[in-house]
Coordinates of C-alpha atoms in Angstrom, one line a residue:
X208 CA -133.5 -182.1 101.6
X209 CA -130.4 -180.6 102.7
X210 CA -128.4 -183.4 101.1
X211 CA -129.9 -182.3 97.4
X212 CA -129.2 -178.5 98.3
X213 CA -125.5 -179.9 99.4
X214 CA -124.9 -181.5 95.8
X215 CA -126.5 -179.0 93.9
X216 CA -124.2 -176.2 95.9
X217 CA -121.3 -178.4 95.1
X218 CA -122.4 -178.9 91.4
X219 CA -122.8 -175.5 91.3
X220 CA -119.0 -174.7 92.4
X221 CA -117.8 -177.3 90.4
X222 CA -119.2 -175.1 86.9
X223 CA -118.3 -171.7 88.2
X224 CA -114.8 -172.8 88.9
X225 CA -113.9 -174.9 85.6
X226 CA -116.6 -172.9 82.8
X227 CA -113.3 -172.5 81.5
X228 CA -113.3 -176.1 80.0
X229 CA -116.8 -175.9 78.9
X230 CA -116.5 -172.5 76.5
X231 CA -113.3 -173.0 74.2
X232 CA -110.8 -170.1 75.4
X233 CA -111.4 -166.9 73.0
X234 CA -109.2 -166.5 69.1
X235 CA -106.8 -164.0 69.5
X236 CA -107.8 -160.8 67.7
X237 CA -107.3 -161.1 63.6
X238 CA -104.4 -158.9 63.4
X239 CA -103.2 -159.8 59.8
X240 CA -103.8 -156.7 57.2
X241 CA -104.2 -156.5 53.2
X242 CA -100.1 -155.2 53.0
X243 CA -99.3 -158.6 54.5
X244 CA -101.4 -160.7 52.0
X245 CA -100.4 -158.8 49.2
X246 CA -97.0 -160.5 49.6
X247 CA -97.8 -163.4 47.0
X248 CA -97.1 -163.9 43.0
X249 CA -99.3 -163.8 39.8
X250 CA -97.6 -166.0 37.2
X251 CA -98.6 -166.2 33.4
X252 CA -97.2 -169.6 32.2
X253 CA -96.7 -170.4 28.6
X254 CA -99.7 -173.6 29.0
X255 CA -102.5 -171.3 29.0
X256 CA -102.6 -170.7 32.6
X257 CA -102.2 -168.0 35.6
X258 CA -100.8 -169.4 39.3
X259 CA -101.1 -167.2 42.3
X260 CA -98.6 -168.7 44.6
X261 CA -97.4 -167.1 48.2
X262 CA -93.9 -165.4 48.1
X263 CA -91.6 -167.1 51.0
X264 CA -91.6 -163.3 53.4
X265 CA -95.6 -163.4 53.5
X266 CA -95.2 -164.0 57.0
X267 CA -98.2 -163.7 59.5
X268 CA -97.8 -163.0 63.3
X269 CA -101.1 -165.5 63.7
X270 CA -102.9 -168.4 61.4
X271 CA -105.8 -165.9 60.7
X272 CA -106.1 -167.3 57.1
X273 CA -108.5 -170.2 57.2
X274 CA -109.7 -170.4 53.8
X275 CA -108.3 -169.1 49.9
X276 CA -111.1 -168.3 47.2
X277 CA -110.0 -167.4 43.8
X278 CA -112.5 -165.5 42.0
X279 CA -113.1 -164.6 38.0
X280 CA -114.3 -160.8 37.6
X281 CA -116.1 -160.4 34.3
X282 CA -117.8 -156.6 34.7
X283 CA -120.5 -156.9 37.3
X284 CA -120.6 -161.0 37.1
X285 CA -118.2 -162.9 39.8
X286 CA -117.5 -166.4 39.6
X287 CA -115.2 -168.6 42.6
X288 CA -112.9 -170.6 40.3
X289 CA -111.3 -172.6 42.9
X290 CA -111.8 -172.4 47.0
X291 CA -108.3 -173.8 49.0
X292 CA -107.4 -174.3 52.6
X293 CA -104.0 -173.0 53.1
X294 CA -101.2 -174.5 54.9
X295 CA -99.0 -173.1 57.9
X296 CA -95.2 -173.5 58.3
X297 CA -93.5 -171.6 61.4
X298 CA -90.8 -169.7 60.6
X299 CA -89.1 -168.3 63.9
X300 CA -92.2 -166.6 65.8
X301 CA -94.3 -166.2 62.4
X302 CA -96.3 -168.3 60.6
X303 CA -95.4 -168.4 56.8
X304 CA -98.8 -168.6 54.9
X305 CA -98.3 -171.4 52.1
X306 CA -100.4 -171.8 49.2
X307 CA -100.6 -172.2 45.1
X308 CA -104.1 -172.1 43.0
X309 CA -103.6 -172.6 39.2
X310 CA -106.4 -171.3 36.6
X311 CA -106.2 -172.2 32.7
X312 CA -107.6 -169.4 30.7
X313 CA -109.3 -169.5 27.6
X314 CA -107.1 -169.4 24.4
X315 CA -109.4 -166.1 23.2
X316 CA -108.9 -163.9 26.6
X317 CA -106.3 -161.1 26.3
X318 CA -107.0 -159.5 30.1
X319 CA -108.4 -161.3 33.1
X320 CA -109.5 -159.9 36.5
X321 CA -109.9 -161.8 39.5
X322 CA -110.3 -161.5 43.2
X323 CA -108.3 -163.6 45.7
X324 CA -110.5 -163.5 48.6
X325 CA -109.0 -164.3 51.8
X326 CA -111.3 -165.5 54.5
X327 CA -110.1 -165.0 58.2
X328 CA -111.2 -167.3 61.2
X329 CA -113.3 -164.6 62.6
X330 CA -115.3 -164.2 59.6
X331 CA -114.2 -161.1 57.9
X332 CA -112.2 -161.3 55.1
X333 CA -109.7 -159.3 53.1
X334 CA -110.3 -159.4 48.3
X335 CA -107.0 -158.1 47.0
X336 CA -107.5 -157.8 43.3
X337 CA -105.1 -158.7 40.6
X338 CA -105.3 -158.3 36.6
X339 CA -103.4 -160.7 34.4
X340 CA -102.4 -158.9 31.2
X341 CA -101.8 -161.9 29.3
X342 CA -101.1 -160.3 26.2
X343 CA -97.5 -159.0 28.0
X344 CA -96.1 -162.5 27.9
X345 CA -93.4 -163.4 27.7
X346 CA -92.9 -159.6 26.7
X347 CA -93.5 -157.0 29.0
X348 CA -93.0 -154.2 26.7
X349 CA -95.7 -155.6 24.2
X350 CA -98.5 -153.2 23.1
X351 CA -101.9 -153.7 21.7
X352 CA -102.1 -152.1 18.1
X353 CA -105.7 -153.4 16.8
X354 CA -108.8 -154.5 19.3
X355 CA -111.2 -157.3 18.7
X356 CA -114.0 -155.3 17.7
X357 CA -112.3 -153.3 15.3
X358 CA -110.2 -156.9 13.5
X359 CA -114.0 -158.0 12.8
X360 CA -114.5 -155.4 10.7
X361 CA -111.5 -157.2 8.3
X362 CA -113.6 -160.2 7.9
X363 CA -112.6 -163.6 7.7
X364 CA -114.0 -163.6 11.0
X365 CA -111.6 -161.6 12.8
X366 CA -108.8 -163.8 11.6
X367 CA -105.2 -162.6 9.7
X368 CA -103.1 -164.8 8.0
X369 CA -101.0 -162.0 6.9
X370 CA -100.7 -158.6 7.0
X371 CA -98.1 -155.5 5.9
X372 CA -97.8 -151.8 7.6
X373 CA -97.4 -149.3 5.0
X374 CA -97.8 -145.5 6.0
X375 CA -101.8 -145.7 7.6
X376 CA -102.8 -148.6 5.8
X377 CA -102.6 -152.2 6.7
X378 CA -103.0 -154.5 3.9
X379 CA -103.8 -157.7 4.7
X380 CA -105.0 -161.7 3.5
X381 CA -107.7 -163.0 6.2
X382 CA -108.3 -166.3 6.9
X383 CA -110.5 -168.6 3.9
X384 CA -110.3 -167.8 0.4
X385 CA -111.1 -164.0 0.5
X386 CA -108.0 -162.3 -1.1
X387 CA -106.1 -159.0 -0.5
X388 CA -107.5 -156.0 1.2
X389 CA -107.0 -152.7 1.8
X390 CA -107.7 -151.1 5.4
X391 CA -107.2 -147.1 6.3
X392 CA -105.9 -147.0 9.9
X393 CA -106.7 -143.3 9.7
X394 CA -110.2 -143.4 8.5
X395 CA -111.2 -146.5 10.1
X396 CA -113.6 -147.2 7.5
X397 CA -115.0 -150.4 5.6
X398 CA -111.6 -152.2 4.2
X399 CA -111.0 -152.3 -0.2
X400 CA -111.2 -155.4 -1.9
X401 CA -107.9 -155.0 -4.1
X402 CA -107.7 -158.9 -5.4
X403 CA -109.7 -161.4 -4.7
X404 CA -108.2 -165.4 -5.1
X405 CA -109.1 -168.5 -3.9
X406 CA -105.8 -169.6 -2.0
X407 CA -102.7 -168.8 -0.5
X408 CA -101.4 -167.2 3.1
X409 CA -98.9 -164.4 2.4
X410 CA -98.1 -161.4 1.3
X411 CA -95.3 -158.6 1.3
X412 CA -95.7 -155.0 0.8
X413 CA -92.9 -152.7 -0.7
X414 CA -92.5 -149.3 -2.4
X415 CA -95.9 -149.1 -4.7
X416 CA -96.1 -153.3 -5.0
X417 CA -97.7 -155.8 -2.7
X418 CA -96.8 -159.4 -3.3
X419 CA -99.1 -162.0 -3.0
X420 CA -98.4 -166.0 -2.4
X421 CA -101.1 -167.1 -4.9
X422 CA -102.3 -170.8 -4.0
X423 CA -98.6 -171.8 -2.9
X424 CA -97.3 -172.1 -5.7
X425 CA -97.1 -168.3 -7.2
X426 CA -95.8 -164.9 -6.7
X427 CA -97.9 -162.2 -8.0
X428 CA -97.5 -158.5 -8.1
X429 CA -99.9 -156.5 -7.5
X430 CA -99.4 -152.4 -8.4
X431 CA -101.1 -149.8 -5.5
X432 CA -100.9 -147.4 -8.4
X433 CA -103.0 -149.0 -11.4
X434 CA -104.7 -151.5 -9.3
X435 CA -103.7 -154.7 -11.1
X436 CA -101.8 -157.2 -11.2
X437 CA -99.0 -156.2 -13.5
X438 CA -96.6 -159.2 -13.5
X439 CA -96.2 -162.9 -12.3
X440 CA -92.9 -164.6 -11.4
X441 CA -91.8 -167.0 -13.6
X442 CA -90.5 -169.6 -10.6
X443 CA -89.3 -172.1 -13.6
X444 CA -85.9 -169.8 -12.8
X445 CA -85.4 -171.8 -9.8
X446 CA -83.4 -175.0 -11.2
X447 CA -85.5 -177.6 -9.4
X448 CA -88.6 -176.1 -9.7
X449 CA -92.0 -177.9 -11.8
X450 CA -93.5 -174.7 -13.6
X451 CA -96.6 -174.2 -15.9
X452 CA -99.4 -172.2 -14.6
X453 CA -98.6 -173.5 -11.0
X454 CA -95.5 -175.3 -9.6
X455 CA -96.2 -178.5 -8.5
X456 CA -93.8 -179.5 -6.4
X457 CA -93.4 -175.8 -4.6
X458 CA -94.8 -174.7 -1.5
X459 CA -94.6 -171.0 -0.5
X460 CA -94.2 -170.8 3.2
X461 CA -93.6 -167.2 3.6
X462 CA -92.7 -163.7 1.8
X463 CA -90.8 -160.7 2.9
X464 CA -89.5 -157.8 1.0
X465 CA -87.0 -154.9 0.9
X466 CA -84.5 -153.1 -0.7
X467 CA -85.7 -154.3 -4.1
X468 CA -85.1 -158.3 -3.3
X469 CA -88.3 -160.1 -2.3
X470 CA -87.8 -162.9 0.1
X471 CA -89.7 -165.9 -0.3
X472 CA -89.5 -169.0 2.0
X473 CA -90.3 -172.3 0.0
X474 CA -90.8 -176.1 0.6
X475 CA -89.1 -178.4 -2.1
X476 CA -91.8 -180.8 -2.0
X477 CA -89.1 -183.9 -3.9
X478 CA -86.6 -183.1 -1.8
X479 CA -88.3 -182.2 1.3
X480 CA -86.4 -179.1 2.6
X481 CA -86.9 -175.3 2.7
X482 CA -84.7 -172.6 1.4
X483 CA -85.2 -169.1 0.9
X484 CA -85.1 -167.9 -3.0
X485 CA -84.2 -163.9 -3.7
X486 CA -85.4 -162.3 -7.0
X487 CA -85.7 -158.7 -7.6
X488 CA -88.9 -156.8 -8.1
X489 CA -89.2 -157.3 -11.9
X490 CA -89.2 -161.1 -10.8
X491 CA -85.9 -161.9 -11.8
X492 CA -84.4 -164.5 -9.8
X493 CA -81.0 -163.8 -8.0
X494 CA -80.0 -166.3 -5.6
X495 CA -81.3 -169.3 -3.6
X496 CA -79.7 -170.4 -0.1
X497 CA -80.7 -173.7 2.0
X498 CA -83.0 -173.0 5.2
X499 CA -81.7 -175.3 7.4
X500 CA -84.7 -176.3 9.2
X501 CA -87.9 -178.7 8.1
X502 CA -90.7 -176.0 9.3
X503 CA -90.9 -171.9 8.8
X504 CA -93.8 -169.9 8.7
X505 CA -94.4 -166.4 7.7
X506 CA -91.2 -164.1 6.9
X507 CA -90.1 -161.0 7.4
X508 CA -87.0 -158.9 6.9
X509 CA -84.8 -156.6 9.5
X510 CA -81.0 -155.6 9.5
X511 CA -80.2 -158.9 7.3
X512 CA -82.1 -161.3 9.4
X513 CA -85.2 -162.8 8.3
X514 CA -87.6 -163.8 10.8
X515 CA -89.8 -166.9 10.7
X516 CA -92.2 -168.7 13.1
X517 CA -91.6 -172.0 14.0
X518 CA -93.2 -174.7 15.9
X519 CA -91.2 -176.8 18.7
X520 CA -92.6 -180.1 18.7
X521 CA -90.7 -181.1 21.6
X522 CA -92.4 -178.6 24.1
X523 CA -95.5 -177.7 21.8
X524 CA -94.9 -174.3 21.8
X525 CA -94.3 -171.7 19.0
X526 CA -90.6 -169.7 18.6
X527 CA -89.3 -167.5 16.4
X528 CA -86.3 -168.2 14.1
X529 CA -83.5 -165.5 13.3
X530 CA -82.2 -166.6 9.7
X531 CA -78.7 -164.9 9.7
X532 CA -78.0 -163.5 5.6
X533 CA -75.0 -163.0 6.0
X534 CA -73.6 -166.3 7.6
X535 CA -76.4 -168.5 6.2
X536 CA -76.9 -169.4 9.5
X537 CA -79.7 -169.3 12.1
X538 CA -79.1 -167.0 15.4
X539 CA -80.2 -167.7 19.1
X540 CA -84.3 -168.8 18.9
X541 CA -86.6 -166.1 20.5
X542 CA -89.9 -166.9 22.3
X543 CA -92.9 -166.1 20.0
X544 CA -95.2 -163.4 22.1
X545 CA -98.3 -165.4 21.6
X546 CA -99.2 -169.1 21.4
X547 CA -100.8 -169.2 18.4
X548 CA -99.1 -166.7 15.6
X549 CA -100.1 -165.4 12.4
X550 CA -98.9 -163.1 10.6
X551 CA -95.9 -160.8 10.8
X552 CA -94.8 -157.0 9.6
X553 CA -92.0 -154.9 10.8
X554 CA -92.4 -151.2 11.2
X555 CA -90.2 -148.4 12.5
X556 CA -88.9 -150.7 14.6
X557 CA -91.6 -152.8 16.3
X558 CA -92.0 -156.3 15.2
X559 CA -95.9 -156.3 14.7
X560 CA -98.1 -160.0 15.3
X561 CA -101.4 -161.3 14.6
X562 CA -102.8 -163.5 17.5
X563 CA -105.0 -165.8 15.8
X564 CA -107.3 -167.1 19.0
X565 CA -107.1 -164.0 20.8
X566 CA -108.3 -161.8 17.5
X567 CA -106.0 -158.6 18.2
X568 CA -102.6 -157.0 16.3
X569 CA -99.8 -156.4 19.4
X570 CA -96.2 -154.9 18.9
X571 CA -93.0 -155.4 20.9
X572 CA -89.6 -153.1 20.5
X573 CA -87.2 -154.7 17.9
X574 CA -84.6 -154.5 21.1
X575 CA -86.9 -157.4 22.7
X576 CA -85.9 -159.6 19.9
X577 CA -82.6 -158.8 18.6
X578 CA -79.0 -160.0 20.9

């Protein structure tokens, strides 16, 4: 009997003296704080996607981090988009918190909110929120001039083709074949049907006329004042064109006007280049210059530089092209301020876009786009 009470004394020594190897030794206290995690980067990329990546000075004094949630905020409805364990690297007595989480975003989506939740070895956990305006890039100093809800009311859909600024009207051609309307940016009110046609993508508004690319292959004028079309360019003045009621082998790519010459950016379908032909408002023709460049879409005019869209094949992505009037040459290419363009007007100088997927009109300075 006394040798059980001997080995169960012993046994009993031998766990109060090393019960530190059976219970793992406490965390230290979570000591890292919301200023310390807000140390990290929200990048917009021109693929369609946002990456939240750690700056190289978010350094912690411990590894309290265990675990990176990324979270999509739509009003009262939360969704985790991507969960992440991050990694550690020691950087003199601190611990540099390392991670990257990339999101795409849908082609539509002009703002996104979302949560980065971090989650901390003792359980709590620190949201930092973060809003990607993606609308601001690749130009900070963009500004939304027309809303989803309200481009609905333009039909088409919600979709612009084309579209001039005059005064507090925009007239516009929506997507399919609708025609020219008429929209009060005062009154806010149902838009006018002013012409309706069954083709054709661009227009140009000037003094009491608005120009309309009918089919491709025309330039009509329409008058404000006596609502009508009061004359059609006879394109048979340019040398190479085929001209009856339509010209066959013409392609109207974009129109512009002002001071009394209408620009209008054409496709020689025989020879397969662009150049841009000038007549006056009466449709006379004055000049014709080569466009050195096998795509252009939409035009508008600004201090003797025409502005076009163009796609890059090369890196899929949409520029803009400076045409140069007075050297006949193209300046440095500018980033477009959407991925998918449409439509272009220039007003008191803001260069003013349509974003096709996205359904809203933005604006950027002039400045933003000229050397």
């Amino acid at each position: 009997m006394k040798l059980i009470q001997i080995v169960v004394y012993i046994i009993f020594f031998m766990l109060l003296f090393s019960c530190n190897k059976l219970w793992p030794p406490e965390e230290p206290p979570v000591t890292t704080t919301v200023n310390e995690l807000s140390d990290f980067q929200m990048i917009i990329s021109d693929t369609g996607s946002v990456i939240f990546k750690n700056n190289d000075d978010l350094l912690l004094k411990n590894k309290d981090v265990k675990e990176i949630i990324l979270i999509s905020k739509d009003g009262e409805i939360f969704e985790d988009l991507k969960i992440i364990e991050p990694t550690y690297a020691k950087v003199g007595n601190k611990y540099k918190l390392e991670f990257e989480i990339t999101t795409p975003v849908e082609p539509e989506v002009y703002i996104k909110h979302y949560i980065l939740k971090f989650n901390m070895v003792d359980d709590s956990y620190i949201d930092i929120n973060k809003t990607a305006i993606l609308y601001k890039y690749p130009y900070e100093n963009a500004e939304i001039f027309m809303l989803p809800e309200e481009m609905v009311l333009l039909g088409g859909g919600g979709y612009i083709q084309d579209f001039d600024i005059v005064e507090n009207y925009l007239y516009y051609h929506p997507y399919g074949p609708m025609g020219l309307y008429r929209y009060n940016l005062s009154m806010r009110t149902a838009p006018d049907t002013l012409r309706r046609y069954e083709a054709g993508d661009h227009i140009a508004v000037a003094a009491n006329y608005v120009f309309i690319d009918y089919a491709h292959s025309r330039i009509e004028r329409y008058n404000t004042d006596s609502d009508s079309i009061d004359l059609i360019f006879d394109l048979s003045q340019i040398s190479w064109a085929d001209c009856d009621y339509y010209c066959s082998n013409l392609g109207i790519y974009g129109l512009a006007a002002n001071n009394d010459i209408v620009y209008a950016l054409v496709n020689n379908y025989d020879a397969d280049d662009l150049s841009v032909i000038m007549f006056d408002y009466e449709g006379t023709f004055l000049n014709e210059t080569p466009y050195p460049e096998f795509y252009g879409y939409n035009l508008e005019y600004y201090n003797g530089i025409l502005f076009s869209y163009y796609y890059d094949l090369e890196d899929q992505v949409y520029t803009i092209k400076r045409f140069d009037l007075n050297s006949n040459s193209f300046l440095e290419t500018k980033l477009s301020p959407t991925p998918s363009p449409d439509g272009i007007s220039i007003v008191n100088g803001r260069f003013y876009y349509a974003d096709y997927y996205r359904k809203i009109i933005c604006s950027i300075p002039m400045a933003d786009l000229m050397d």
